[in-house]
Each structure stands twice: as C-alpha cells, then as structure tokens.
Coordinates of C-alpha atoms in Angstrom, one line a residue:
M1 CA 169.0 88.3 60.1
A2 CA 172.4 89.5 59.7
H3 CA 173.5 88.8 63.3
E4 CA 173.5 85.4 65.2
V5 CA 173.8 85.1 69.0
D6 CA 177.4 84.5 70.0
P7 CA 177.2 81.7 72.7
N8 CA 180.6 82.9 74.1
S9 CA 179.6 86.6 74.5
C10 CA 178.6 86.0 78.1
E11 CA 180.1 83.9 80.9
R12 CA 177.9 81.3 82.4
T13 CA 177.9 82.8 86.0
P14 CA 175.0 84.7 87.8
E15 CA 177.0 87.9 87.8
A16 CA 177.8 87.9 84.2
I17 CA 174.2 87.1 83.3
R18 CA 172.8 89.8 85.6
A19 CA 175.4 92.3 83.9
A20 CA 174.3 91.3 80.4
L21 CA 170.7 91.5 81.2
Q22 CA 170.9 95.1 82.2
R23 CA 170.0 95.8 78.5
R24 CA 166.5 94.3 79.1
R25 CA 165.2 95.2 82.6
D26 CA 162.1 93.1 82.3
W27 CA 164.5 90.0 81.8
L28 CA 166.8 91.1 84.6
Q29 CA 163.9 91.3 86.9
A30 CA 162.6 87.9 85.9
F31 CA 166.1 86.3 86.3
E32 CA 166.7 87.8 89.7
Q33 CA 163.3 86.7 90.9
E34 CA 164.0 83.2 89.9
W35 CA 167.6 83.2 91.1
L36 CA 166.8 84.8 94.5
S37 CA 163.8 82.4 95.1
A38 CA 166.0 79.4 94.4
A39 CA 168.8 80.9 96.6
A40 CA 166.5 81.4 99.5
D41 CA 165.4 77.8 99.5
F42 CA 169.0 76.6 99.1
D43 CA 167.7 74.7 96.0
Q44 CA 170.8 73.9 93.8
P45 CA 168.8 72.3 90.9
A46 CA 166.6 75.5 90.7
L47 CA 169.7 77.7 90.7
D48 CA 171.1 75.7 87.8
A49 CA 167.8 75.8 86.1
A50 CA 167.7 79.5 86.3
I51 CA 171.2 79.8 84.8
D52 CA 170.3 77.3 82.0
K53 CA 167.1 79.3 81.3
W54 CA 168.5 82.8 81.3
F55 CA 172.0 82.2 79.7
P56 CA 170.6 82.4 76.1
F57 CA 168.8 85.6 76.8
A58 CA 172.1 87.0 78.4
C59 CA 174.2 85.9 75.3
A60 CA 171.5 87.8 73.2
C61 CA 172.0 90.8 75.1
A62 CA 175.9 90.7 75.1
T63 CA 176.2 89.9 71.4
P64 CA 177.0 93.2 69.8
G65 CA 174.2 94.5 67.5
Y66 CA 171.9 91.5 68.0
L67 CA 169.1 93.1 70.0
D68 CA 169.4 96.2 67.8
A69 CA 168.8 94.0 64.8
V70 CA 165.9 92.2 66.4
E71 CA 164.3 95.6 67.7
Q72 CA 164.7 97.2 64.2
T73 CA 163.0 94.2 62.6
V74 CA 160.2 94.1 65.1
K75 CA 159.7 97.9 64.4
R76 CA 159.5 97.4 60.8
M77 CA 157.0 94.8 61.1
T78 CA 154.7 96.8 63.3
E79 CA 154.8 99.5 60.7
D80 CA 153.9 97.0 58.0
D81 CA 157.5 97.4 56.4
T82 CA 158.2 94.0 55.4
E83 CA 160.1 94.8 52.2
G84 CA 163.1 92.4 51.9
L85 CA 162.3 90.5 54.9
V86 CA 162.6 86.7 54.6
F87 CA 160.7 84.3 56.7
R88 CA 161.4 80.4 57.2
D89 CA 159.0 77.7 57.9
A90 CA 159.9 74.7 60.1
E91 CA 161.7 73.0 57.3
G92 CA 163.8 76.1 56.4
H93 CA 161.9 77.0 53.2
A94 CA 162.1 80.8 52.7
Y95 CA 159.0 82.9 52.0
D96 CA 158.3 86.6 51.7
A97 CA 155.8 88.5 53.9
D98 CA 153.0 87.6 51.4
G99 CA 153.8 83.8 51.6
R100 CA 155.5 83.7 48.3
S101 CA 158.4 81.2 48.1
V102 CA 161.8 83.1 47.6
E103 CA 165.3 81.7 46.9
A104 CA 167.3 83.1 49.9
G105 CA 170.2 80.8 49.9
G106 CA 171.2 78.5 52.7
R107 CA 169.7 78.6 56.1
R108 CA 171.6 80.5 58.7

C-alpha cells in the first residue's frame, strides 16, 4: 500500500480521537460507548485502555489518503480485481493473488 499510517496525525486525547473518528461513524460509536462507560464508572484504567485501543484507528482516519487507499483496495478485491496487488505472509514474503512468489522489494 502506498500510504502508511502517520502516528503523529492525531493527538492522543479523547477529543482528538473523537474528531478523527468522524470519518468512520461505526468506530466513533464504539469508542464513545467504551469511553462513556468507563467515565460513568470513574474507571481511569478503562479510560486509558479506550484511548490505547482507539488511538491507532484515529491515526488511520487522520492520515491523509490512508483510508481512501484501504477502501479502494477492498473495493478492487471484492470485484476480483487483484491485478498488481502484492500480499505478504507472516515472514514478509511477497505473493500475487494466485499465490505465486513475486519480487516486490523491501517490506514497507
């Protein structure tokens, strides 16, 4: 994928996470549900856990072009258009959609 998530694209605050998650209403709703539940119980560890859990999602939303690229790739794959897509296994070896090994350069 051409884009990588920028871990500095969002502040690590509930307000910033909430603002970034506007892009994905389902994620926003889940974050707010977890956050409000923890806040209602005055549970600081649960509040911290909600921030830790949802911060990477917020950064994905806040990184320009990242979700667009992911959504475009998903759309292509659901339409069986895998031409030029490279998949990697757990060791980083590159393969095409038919499972043939490809030389794709270094791991990103």
